[in-house]
mmCIF file of C-alpha atoms and ligand atoms in Angstrom:
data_model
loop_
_atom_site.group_PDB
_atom_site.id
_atom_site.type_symbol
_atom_site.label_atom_id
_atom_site.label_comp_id
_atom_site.label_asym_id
_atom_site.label_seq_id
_atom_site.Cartn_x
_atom_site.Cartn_y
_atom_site.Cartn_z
ATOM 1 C CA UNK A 15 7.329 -0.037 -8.326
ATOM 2 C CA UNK A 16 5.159 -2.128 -10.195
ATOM 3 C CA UNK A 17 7.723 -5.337 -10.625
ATOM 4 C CA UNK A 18 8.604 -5.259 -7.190
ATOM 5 C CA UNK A 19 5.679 -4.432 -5.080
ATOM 6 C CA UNK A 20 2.340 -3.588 -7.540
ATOM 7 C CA UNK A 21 0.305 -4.546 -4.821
ATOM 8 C CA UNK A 22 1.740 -2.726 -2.360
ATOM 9 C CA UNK A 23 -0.263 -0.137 -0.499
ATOM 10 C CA UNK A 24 0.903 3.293 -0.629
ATOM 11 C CA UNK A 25 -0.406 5.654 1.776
ATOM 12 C CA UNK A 26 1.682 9.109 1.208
ATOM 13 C CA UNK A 27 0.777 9.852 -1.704
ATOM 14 C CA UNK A 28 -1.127 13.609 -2.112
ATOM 15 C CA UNK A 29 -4.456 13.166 -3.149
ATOM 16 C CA UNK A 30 -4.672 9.450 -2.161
ATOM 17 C CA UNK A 31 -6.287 8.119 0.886
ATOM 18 C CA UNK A 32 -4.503 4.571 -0.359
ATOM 19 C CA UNK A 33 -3.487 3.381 -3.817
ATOM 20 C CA UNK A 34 -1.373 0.759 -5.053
ATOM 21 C CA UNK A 35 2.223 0.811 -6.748
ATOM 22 C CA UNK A 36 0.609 -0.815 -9.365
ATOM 23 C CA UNK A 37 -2.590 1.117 -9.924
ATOM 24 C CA UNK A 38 -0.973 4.486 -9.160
ATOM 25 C CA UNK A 39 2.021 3.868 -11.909
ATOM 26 C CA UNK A 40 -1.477 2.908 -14.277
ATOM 27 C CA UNK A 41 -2.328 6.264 -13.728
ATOM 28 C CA UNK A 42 1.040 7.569 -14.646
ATOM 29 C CA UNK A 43 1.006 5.682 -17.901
ATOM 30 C CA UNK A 44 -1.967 6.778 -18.752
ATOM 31 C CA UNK A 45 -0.902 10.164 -18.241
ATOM 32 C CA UNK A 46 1.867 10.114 -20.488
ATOM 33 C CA UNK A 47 0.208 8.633 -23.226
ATOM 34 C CA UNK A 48 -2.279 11.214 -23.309
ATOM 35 C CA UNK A 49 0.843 13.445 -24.454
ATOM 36 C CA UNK A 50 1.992 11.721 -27.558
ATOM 37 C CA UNK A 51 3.317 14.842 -29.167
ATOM 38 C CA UNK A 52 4.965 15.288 -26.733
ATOM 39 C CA UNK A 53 6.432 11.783 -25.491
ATOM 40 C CA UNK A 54 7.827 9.390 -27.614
ATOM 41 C CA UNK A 55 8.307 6.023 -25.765
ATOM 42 C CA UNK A 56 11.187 3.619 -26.461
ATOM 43 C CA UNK A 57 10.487 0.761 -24.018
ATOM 44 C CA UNK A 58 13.289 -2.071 -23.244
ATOM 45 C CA UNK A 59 15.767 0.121 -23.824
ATOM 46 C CA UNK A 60 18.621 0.085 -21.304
ATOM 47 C CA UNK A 61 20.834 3.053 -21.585
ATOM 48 C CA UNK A 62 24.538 2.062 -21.319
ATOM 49 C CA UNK A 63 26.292 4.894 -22.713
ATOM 50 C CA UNK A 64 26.276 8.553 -22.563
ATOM 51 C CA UNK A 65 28.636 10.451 -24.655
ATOM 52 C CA UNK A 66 28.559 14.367 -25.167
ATOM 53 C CA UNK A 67 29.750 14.721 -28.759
ATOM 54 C CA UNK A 68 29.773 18.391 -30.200
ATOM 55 C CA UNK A 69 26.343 20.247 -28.315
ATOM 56 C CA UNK A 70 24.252 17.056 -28.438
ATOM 57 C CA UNK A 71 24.287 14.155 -26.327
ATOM 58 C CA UNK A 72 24.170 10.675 -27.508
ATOM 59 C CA UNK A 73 22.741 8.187 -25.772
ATOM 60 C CA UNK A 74 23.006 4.057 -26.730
ATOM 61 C CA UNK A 75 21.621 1.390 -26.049
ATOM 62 C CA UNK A 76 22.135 -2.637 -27.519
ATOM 63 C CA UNK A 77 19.592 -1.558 -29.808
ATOM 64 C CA UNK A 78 19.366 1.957 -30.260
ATOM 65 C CA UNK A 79 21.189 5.452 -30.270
ATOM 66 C CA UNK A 80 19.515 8.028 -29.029
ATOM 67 C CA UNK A 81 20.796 11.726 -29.628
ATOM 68 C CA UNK A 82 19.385 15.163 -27.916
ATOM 69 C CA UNK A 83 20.060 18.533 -26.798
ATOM 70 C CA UNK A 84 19.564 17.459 -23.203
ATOM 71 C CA UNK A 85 19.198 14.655 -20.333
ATOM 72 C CA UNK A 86 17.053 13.801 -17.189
ATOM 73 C CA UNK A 87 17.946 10.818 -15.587
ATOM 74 C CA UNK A 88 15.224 9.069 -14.044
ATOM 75 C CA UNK A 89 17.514 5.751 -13.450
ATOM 76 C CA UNK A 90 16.488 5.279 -9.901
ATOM 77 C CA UNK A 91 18.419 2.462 -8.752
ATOM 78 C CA UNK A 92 19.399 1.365 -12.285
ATOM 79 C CA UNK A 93 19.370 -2.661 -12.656
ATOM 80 C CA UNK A 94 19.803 -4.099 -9.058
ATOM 81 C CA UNK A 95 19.491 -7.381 -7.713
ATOM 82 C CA UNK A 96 17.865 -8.798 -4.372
ATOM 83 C CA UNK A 97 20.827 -9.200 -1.452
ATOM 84 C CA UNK A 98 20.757 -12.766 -0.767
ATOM 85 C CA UNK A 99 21.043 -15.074 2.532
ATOM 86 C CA UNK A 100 23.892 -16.863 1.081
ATOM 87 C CA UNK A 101 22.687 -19.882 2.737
ATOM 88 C CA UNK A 102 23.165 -23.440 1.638
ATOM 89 C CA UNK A 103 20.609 -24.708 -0.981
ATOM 90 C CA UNK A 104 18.500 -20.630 -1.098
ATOM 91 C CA UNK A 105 18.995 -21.321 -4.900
ATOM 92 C CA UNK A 106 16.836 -24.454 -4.980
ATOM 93 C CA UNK A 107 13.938 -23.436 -3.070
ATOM 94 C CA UNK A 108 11.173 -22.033 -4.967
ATOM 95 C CA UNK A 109 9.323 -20.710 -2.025
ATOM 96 C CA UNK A 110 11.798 -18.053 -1.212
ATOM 97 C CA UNK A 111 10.396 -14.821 -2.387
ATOM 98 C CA UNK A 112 13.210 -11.705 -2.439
ATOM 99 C CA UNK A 113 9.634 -9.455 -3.878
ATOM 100 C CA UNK A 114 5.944 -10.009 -3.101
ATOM 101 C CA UNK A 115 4.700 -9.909 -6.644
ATOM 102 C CA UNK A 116 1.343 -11.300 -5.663
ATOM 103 C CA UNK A 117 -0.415 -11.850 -2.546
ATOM 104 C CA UNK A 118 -2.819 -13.829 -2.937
ATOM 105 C CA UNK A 119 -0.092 -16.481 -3.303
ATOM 106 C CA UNK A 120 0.412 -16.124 0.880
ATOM 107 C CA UNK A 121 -3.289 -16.697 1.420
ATOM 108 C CA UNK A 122 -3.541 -19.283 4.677
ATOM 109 C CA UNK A 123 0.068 -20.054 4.794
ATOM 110 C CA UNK A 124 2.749 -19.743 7.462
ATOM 111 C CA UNK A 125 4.521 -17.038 6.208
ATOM 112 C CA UNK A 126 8.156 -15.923 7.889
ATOM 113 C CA UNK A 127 9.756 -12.666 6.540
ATOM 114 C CA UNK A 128 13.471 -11.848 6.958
ATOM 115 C CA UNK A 129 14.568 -7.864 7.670
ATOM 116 C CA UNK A 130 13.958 -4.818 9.977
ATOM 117 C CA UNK A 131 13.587 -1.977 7.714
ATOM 118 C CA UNK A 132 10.313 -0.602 6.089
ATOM 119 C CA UNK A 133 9.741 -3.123 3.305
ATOM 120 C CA UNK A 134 9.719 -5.917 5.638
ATOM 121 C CA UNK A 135 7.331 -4.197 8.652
ATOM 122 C CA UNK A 136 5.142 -3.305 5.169
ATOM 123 C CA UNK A 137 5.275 -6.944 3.756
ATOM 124 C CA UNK A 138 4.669 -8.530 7.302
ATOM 125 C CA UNK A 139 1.276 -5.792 7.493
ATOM 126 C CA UNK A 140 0.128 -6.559 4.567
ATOM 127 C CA UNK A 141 0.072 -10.249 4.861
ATOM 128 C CA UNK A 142 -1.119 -10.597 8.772
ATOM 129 C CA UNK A 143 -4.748 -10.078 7.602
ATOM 130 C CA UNK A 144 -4.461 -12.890 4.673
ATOM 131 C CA UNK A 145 -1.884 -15.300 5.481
ATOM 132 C CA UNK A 146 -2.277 -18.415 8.415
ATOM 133 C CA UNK A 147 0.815 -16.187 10.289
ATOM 134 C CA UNK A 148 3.377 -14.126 9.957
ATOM 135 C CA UNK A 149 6.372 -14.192 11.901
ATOM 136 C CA UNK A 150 9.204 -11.110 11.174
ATOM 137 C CA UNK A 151 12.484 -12.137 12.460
ATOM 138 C CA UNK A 152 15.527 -9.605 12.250
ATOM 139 C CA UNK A 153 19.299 -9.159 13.433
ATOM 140 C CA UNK A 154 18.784 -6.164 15.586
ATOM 141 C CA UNK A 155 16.617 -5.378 18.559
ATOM 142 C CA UNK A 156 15.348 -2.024 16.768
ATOM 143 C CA UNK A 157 13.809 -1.216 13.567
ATOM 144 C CA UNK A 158 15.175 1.185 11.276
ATOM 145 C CA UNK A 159 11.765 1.759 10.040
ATOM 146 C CA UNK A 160 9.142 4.352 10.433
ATOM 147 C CA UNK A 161 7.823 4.677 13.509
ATOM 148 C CA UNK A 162 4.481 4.864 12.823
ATOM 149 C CA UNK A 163 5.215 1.460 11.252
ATOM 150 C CA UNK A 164 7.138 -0.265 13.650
ATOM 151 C CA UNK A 165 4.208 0.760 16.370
ATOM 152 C CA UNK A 166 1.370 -0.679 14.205
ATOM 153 C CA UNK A 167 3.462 -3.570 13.757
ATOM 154 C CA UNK A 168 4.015 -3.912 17.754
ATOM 155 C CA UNK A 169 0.096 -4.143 17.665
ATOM 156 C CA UNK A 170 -0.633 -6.483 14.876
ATOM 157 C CA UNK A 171 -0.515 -10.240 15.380
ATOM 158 C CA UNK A 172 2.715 -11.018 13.731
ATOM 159 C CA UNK A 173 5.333 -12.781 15.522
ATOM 160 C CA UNK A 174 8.005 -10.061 16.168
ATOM 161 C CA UNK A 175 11.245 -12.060 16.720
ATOM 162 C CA UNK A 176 14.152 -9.640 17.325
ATOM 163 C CA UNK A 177 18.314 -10.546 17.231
ATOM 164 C CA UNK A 178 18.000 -13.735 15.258
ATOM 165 C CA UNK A 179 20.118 -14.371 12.160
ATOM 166 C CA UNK A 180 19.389 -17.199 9.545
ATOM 167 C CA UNK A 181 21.794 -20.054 9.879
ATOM 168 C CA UNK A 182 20.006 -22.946 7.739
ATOM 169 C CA UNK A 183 17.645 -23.954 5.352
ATOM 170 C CA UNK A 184 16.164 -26.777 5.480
ATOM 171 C CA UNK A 185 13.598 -28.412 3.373
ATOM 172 C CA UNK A 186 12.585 -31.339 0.312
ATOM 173 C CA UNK A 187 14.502 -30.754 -3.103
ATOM 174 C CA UNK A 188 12.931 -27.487 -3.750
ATOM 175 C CA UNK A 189 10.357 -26.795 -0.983
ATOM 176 C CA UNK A 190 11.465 -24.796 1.829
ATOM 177 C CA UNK A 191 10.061 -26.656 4.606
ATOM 178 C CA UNK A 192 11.878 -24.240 8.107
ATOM 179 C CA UNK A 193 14.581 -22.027 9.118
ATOM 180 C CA UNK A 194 16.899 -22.134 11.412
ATOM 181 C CA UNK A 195 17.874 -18.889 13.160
ATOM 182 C CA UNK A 196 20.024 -18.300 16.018
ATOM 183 C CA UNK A 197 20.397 -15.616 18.755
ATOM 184 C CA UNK A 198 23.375 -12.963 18.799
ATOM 185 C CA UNK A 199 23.184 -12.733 21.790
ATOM 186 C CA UNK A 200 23.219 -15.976 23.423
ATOM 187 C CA UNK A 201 23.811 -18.369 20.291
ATOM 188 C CA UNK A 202 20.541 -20.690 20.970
ATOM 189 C CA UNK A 203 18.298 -21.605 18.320
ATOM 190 C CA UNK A 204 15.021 -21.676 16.870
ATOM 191 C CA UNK A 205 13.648 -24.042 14.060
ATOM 192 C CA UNK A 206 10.362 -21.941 12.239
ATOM 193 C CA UNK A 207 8.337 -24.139 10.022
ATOM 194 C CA UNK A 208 7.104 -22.030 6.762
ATOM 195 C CA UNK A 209 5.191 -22.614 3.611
ATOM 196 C CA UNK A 210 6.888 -19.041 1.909
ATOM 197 C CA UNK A 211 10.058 -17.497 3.133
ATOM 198 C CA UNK A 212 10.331 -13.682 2.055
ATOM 199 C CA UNK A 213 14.036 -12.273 2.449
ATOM 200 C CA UNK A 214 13.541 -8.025 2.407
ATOM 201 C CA UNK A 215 17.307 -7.314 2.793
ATOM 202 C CA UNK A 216 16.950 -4.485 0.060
ATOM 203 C CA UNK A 217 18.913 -4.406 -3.095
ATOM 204 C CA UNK A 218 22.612 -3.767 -4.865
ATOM 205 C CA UNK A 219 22.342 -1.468 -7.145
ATOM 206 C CA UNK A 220 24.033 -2.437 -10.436
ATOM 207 C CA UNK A 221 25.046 1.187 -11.362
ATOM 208 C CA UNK A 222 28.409 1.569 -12.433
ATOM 209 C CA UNK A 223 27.669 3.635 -15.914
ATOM 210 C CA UNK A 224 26.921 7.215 -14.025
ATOM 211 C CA UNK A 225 30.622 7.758 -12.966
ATOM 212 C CA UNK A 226 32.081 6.566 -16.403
ATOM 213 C CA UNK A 227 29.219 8.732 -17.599
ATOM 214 C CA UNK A 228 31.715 11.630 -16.311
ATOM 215 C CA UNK A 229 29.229 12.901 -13.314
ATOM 216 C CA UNK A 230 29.839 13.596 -9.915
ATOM 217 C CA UNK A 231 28.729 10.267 -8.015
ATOM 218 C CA UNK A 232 28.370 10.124 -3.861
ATOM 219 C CA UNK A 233 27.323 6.508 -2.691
ATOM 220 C CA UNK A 234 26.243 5.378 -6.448
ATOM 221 C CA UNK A 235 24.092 8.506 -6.557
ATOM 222 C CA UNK A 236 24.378 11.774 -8.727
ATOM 223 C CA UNK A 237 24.831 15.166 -6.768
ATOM 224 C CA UNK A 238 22.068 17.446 -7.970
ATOM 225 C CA UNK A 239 20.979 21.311 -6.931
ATOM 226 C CA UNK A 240 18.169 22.806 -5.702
ATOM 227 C CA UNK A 241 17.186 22.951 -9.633
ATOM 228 C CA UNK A 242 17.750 19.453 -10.054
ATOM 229 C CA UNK A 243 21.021 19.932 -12.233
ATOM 230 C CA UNK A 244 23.761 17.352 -12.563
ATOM 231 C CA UNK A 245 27.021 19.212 -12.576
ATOM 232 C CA UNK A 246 27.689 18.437 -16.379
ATOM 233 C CA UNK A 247 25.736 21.705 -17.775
ATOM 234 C CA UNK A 248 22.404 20.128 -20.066
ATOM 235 C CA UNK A 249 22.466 16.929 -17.744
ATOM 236 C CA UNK A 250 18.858 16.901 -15.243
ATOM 237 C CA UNK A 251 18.640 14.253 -12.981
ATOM 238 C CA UNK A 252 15.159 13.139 -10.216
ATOM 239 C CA UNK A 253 13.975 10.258 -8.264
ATOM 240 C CA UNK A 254 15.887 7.817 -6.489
ATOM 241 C CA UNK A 255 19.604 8.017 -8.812
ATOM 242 C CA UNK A 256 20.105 11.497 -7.042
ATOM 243 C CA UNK A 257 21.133 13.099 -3.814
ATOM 244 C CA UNK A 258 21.951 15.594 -1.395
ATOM 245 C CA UNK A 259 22.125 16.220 1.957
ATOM 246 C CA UNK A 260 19.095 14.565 4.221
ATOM 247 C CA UNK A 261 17.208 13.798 0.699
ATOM 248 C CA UNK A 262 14.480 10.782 1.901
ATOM 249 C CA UNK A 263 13.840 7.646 -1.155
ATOM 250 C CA UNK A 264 9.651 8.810 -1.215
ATOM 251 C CA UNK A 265 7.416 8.591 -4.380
ATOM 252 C CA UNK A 266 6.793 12.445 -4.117
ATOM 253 C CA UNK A 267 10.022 13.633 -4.116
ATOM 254 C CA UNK A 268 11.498 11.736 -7.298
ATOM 255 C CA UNK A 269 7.920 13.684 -8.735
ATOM 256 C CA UNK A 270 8.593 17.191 -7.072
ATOM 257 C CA UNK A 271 12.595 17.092 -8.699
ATOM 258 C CA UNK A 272 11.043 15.381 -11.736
ATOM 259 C CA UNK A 273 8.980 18.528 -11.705
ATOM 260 C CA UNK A 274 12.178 20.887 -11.333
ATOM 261 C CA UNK A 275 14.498 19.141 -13.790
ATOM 262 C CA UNK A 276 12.490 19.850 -16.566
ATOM 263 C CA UNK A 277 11.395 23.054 -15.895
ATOM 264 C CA UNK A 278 15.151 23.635 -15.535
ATOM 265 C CA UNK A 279 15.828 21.935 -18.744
ATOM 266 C CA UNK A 280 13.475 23.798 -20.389
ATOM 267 C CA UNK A 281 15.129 27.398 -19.504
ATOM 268 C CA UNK A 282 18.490 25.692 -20.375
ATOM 269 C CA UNK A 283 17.040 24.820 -23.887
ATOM 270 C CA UNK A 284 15.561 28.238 -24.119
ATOM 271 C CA UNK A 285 18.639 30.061 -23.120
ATOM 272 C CA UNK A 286 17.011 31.251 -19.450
ATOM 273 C CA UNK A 287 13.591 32.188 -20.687
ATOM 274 C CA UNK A 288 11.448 30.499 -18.220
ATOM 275 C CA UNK A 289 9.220 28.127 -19.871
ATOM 276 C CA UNK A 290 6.029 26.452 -18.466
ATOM 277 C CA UNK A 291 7.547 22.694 -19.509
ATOM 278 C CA UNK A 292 4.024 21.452 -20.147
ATOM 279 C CA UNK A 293 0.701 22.451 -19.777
HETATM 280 C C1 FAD B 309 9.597 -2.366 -1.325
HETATM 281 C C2 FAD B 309 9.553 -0.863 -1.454
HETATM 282 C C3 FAD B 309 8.487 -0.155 -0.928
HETATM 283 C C4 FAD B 309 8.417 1.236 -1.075
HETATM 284 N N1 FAD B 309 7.336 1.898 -0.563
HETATM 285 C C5 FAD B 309 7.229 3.235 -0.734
HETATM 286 C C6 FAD B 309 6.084 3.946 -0.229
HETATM 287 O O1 FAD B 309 5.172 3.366 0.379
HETATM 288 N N2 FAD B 309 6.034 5.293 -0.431
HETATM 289 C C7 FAD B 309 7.024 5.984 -1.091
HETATM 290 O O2 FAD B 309 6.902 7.199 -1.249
HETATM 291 N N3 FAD B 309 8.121 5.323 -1.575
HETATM 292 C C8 FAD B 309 8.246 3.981 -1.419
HETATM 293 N N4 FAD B 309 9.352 3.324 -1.905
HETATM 294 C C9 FAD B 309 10.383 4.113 -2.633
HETATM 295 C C10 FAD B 309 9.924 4.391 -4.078
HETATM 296 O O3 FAD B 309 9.593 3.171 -4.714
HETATM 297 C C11 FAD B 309 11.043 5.083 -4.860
HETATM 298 O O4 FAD B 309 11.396 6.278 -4.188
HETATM 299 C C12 FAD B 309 10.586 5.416 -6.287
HETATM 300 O O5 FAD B 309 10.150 4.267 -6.980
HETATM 301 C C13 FAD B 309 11.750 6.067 -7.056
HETATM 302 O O6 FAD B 309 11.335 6.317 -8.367
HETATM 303 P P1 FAD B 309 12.401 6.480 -9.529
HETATM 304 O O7 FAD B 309 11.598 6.761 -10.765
HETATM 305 O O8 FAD B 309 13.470 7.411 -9.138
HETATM 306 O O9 FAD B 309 13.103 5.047 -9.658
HETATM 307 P P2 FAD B 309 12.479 3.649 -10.071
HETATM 308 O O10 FAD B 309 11.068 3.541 -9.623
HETATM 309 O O11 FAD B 309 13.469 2.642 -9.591
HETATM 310 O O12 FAD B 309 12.469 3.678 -11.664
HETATM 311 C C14 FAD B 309 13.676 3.722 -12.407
HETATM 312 C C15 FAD B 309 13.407 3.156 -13.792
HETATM 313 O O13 FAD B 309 14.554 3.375 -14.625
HETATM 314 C C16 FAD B 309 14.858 2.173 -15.326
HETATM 315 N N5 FAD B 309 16.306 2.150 -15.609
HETATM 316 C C17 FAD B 309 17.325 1.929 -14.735
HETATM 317 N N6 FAD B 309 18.513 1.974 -15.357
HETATM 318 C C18 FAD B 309 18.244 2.239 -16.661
HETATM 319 C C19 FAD B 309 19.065 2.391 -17.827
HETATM 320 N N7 FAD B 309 20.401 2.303 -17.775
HETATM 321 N N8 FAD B 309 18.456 2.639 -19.021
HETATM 322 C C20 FAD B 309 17.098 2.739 -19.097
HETATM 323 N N9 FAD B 309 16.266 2.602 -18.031
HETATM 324 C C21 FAD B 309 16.838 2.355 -16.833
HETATM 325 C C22 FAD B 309 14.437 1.060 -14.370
HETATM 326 O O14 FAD B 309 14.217 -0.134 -15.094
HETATM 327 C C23 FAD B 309 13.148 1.648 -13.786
HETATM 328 O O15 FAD B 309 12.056 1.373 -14.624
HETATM 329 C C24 FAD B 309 9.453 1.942 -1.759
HETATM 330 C C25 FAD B 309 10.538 1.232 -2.287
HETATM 331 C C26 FAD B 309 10.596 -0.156 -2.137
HETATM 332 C C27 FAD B 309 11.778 -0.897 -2.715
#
């Protein structure tokens, strides 16, 4: 949350009329380091293998090798990478912007953003108020966003423009000066002048470890219960690397099974005794 979209308003979050990504994982921080006897930290360490070896499991990364009597995996997404337009010259332009890190950076500029889902209606919001315009552009003729989104978006003054595709870039070595997009329906074209370009196709997911890790992967996710366990007994797992059936990507729930998978580890480590995990 807080590399790719700190200032990002979040507005369902319990107890928060509005916060953002940034301040409310600030909060989290500062939560867990008021438990340091209970937390120990290892930061830019990324977990590449997982090995159970006797009743312990061992955990390495390039630099370390971490061994306990249980897991939660909190991976998320793992590493992942921006999908791309794959057009001629993207890689030269530095005015192409797969993440809004800051947005004061789109202050009075002509600002066209590329995709139909949530990210993109909440990228397009947040910069009508500051930026000269904003014009949304995407393949289909419906959102698969909220709709609560998609009908404040209908009534803000960004340019909605709806079945277009990017065909061309087109700008001075690495200034992105317009796009080209065309119609699928009717294969005319449109030239949009823009000072920043944002592409919000989403993201691969670079997680490959979790099924050489030996668990039971749907879609690059892990299957977890009601209680938040993995099928490999002593393996937890919350947040967005899990799934089951109809389970939405929201803040809260990667807390609520957070919540669950260590209560559950706890009565694993305490052989069923339930366990308040802490506090
Ligand atoms: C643009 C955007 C806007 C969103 N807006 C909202 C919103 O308004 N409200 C809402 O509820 N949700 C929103 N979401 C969804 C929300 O961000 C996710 O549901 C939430 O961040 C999931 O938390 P997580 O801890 O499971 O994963 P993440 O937040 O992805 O955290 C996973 C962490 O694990 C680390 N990691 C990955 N692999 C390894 C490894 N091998 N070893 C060690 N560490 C590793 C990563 O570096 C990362 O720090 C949004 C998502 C996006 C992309």
């Amino acid at each position: 949350m807080s590399n790719q979209y700190p200032e990002k308003i979040v507005y369902d979050l319990p107890g928060f009329l509005e916060i953002t990504a940034g301040e409310f994982i600030t909060k989290l921080e500062e939560q867990v380091a008021s438990l340091p006897e209970l937390i120990d930290i290892k930061m830019n360490n990324k977990i590449t293998q997982l090995d159970k070896e006797d009743d312990l499991f061992v955990a390495r990364s390039d630099s370390s090798t971490i061994v306990a009597k249980s897991v939660i995996l909190a991976m998320g997404n793992g590493s992942f990478v921006p999908i791309k337009l794959e057009l001629e010259n993207e890689e030269d332009y530095t005015n192409i912007n797969y993440f809004v890190q800051k947005t004061s950076d789109y202050v009075g500029k002509d600002v066209v953003v590329l995709g139909g889902g949530d990210s993109a209606i909440d990228w397009a919001m947040m910069l009508e108020p500051l930026a000269k315009s904003v014009t949304l552009v995407h393949r289909r003729d419906q959102f698969r966003a909220k709709l609560s989104s998609v009908e404040k978006l209908k009534q803000s003054k960004v340019n909605i423009i709806t079945s277009f595709i990017p065909k061309e870039l087109k700008g001075d070595k690495n200034n992105l000066q317009s796009i080209i997009i065309e119609s699928v329906k009717d294969q005319s074209s449109q030239e949009l002048f823009c000072d920043e370009l944002i592409v919000s196709y989403g993201t691969i997911s670079s997680i490959n470890y979790l099924q050489e890790w030996g668990l039971d992967v749907i879609n690059k996710k892990v299957e977890i219960d009601l209680q938040s366990k993995t099928h490999i007994d002593g393996i937890f797992a919350a947040g967005d690397v899990t799934t089951y059936q109809g389970r939405e990507i929201q803040i809260v729930l990667g807390l609520a099974e957070g919540m669950q998978a260590s209560a559950s580890e706890n009565q694993y480590l305490h052989k069923g005794i339930k366990q308040r995990p802490i506090r």
